[in-house]
Each structure stands twice: as structure tokens, then as C-alpha cells.
Backbone as a ProteinNet text record, in pm:
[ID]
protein_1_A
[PRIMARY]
XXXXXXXXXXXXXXXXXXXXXXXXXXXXXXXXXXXXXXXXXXXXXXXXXXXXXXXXXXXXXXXXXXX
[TERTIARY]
85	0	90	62.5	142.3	107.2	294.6	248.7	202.7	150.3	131.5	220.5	246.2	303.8	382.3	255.3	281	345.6	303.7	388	517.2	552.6	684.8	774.2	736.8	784.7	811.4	704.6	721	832.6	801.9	927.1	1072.6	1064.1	1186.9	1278.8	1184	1232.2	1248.9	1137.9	1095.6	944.4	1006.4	857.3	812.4	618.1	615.8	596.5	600.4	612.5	508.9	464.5	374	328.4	276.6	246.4	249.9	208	199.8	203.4	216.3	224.8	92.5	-16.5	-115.8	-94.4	-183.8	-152.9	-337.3	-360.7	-494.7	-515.1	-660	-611.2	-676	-708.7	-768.8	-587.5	-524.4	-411.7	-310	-349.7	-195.7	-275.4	-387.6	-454.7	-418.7	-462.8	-361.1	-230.5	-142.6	-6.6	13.1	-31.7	-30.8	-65	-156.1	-190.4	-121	-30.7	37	151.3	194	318.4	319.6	210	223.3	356.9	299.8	472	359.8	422.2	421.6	368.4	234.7	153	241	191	300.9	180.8	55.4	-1.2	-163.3	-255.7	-386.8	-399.6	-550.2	-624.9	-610.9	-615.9	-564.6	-617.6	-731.2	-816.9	-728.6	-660.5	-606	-446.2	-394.9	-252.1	-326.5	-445.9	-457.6	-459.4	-548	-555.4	-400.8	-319.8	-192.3	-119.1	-104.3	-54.7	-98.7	-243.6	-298.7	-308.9	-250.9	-202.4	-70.4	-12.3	155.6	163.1	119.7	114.9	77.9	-66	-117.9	-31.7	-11.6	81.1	239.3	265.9	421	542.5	504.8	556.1	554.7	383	335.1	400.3	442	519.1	626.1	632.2	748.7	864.8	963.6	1050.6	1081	1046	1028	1179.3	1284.9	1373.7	1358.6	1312.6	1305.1	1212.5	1242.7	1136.7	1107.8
-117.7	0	124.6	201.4	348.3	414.5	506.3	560.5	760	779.1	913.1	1032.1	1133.1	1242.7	1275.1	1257.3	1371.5	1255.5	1093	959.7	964.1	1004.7	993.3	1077.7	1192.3	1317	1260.9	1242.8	1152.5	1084.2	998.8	872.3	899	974.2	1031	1137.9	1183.4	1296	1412.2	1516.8	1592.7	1618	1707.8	1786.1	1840.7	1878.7	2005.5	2064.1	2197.2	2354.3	2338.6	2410.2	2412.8	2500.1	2603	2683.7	2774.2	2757.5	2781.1	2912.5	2951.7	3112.9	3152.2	3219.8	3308.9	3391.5	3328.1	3341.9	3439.4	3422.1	3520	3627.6	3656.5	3797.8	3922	3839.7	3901.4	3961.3	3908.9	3835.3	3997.6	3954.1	4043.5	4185.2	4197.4	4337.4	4404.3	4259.3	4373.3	4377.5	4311.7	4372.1	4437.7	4490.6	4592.2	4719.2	4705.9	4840.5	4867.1	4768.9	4757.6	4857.1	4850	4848.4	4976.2	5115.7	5231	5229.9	5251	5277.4	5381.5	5452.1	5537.3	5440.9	5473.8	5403.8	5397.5	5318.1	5264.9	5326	5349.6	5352.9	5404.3	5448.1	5504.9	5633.3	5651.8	5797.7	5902.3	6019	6136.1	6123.6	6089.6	6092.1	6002.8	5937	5818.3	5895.3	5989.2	6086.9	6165.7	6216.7	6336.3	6336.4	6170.2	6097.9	6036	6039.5	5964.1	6131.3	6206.2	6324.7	6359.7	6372.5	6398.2	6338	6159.4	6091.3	6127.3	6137.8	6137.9	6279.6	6355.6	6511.5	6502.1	6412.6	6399.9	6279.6	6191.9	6124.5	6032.7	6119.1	6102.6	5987.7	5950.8	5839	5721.2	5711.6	5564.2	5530.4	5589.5	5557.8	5502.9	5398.9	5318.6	5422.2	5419.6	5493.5	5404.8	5489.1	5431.5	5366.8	5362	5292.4	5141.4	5111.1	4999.1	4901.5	4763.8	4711.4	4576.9
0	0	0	-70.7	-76.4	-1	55.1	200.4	143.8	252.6	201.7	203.1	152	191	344.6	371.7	554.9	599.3	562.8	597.3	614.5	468.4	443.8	497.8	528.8	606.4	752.7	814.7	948.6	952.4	908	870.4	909	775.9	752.1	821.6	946.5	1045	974.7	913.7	782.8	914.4	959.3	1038.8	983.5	961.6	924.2	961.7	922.3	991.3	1068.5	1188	1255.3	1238	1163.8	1131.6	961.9	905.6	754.2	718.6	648.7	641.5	563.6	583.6	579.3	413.5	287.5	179.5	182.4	290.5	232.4	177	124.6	120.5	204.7	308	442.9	525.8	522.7	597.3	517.1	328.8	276.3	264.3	301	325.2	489.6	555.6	737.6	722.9	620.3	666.6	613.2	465.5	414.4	479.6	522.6	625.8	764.5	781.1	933.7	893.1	746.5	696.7	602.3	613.5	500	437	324.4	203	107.3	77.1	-39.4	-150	-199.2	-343.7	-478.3	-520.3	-658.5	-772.7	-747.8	-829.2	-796.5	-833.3	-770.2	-858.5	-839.8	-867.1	-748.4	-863.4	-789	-649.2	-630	-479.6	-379.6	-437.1	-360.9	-340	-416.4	-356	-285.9	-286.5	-204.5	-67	-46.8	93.1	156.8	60.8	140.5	160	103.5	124.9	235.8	274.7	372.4	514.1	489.2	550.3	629.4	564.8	535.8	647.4	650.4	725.3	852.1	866	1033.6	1085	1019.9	1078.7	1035.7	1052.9	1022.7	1030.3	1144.2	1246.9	1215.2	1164.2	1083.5	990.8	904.2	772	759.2	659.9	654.3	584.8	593.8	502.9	362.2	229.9	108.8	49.9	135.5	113.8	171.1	257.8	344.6	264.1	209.9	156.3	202.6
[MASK]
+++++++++++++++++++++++++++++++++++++++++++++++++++++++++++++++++++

């Protein structure tokens, strides 16, 4: 009988991760927002709000070198 995947991993002393990494897009929308950077791209309404961003709070912002 053929063994399975996660079997063979076992076996073989091949743990898996205990924890998987979060491909959602619930998940790459909060770190995106954890993480402000300067927009790559958007309508004018969408510079006017990060400009406006960018002024009240200062602090939040990632520096656009850091990636």
C-alpha cells in the first residue's frame, strides 16, 4: 500500500512547519496596512488621501527605502 506524503515526512524525520504562512487575502490586506509605504499607483483621490495621511501622521510611515 502506498504511504502518504505527511507519511513519508514523518518517517523520515521531515517535520512540518507548525504553522503555515497566511496566503490570504484578508491576511496580505492587514499587513499591508500595518506596513504604510508610499503608493506605486492610484487615482488622484487616492494621492490626495496619502498626502494627507503622510502630514497627520508622520511616524506611521514606513521609510520608502526599506522594503
Amino acid at each position: 500500500m502506498p504511504i502518504s506524503p505527511t507519511e513519508f515526512l514523518k518517517k523520515y524525520g521531515f517535520e512540518e512547519e507548525e504553522e503555515e504562512r497566511d496566503h490570504s487575502l484578508r491576511h496580505n490586506a492587514m499587513e499591508h496596512a500595518k506596513h504604510l509605504k508610499r503608493p506605486h499607483a492610484g487615482t488622484p483621490h487616492d494621492w490626495e488621501e496619502w498626502e494627507r495621511y503622510k502630514k497627520e501622521h508622520p511616524d506611521e510611515i514606513e521609510d520608502e527605502d526599506s522594503n
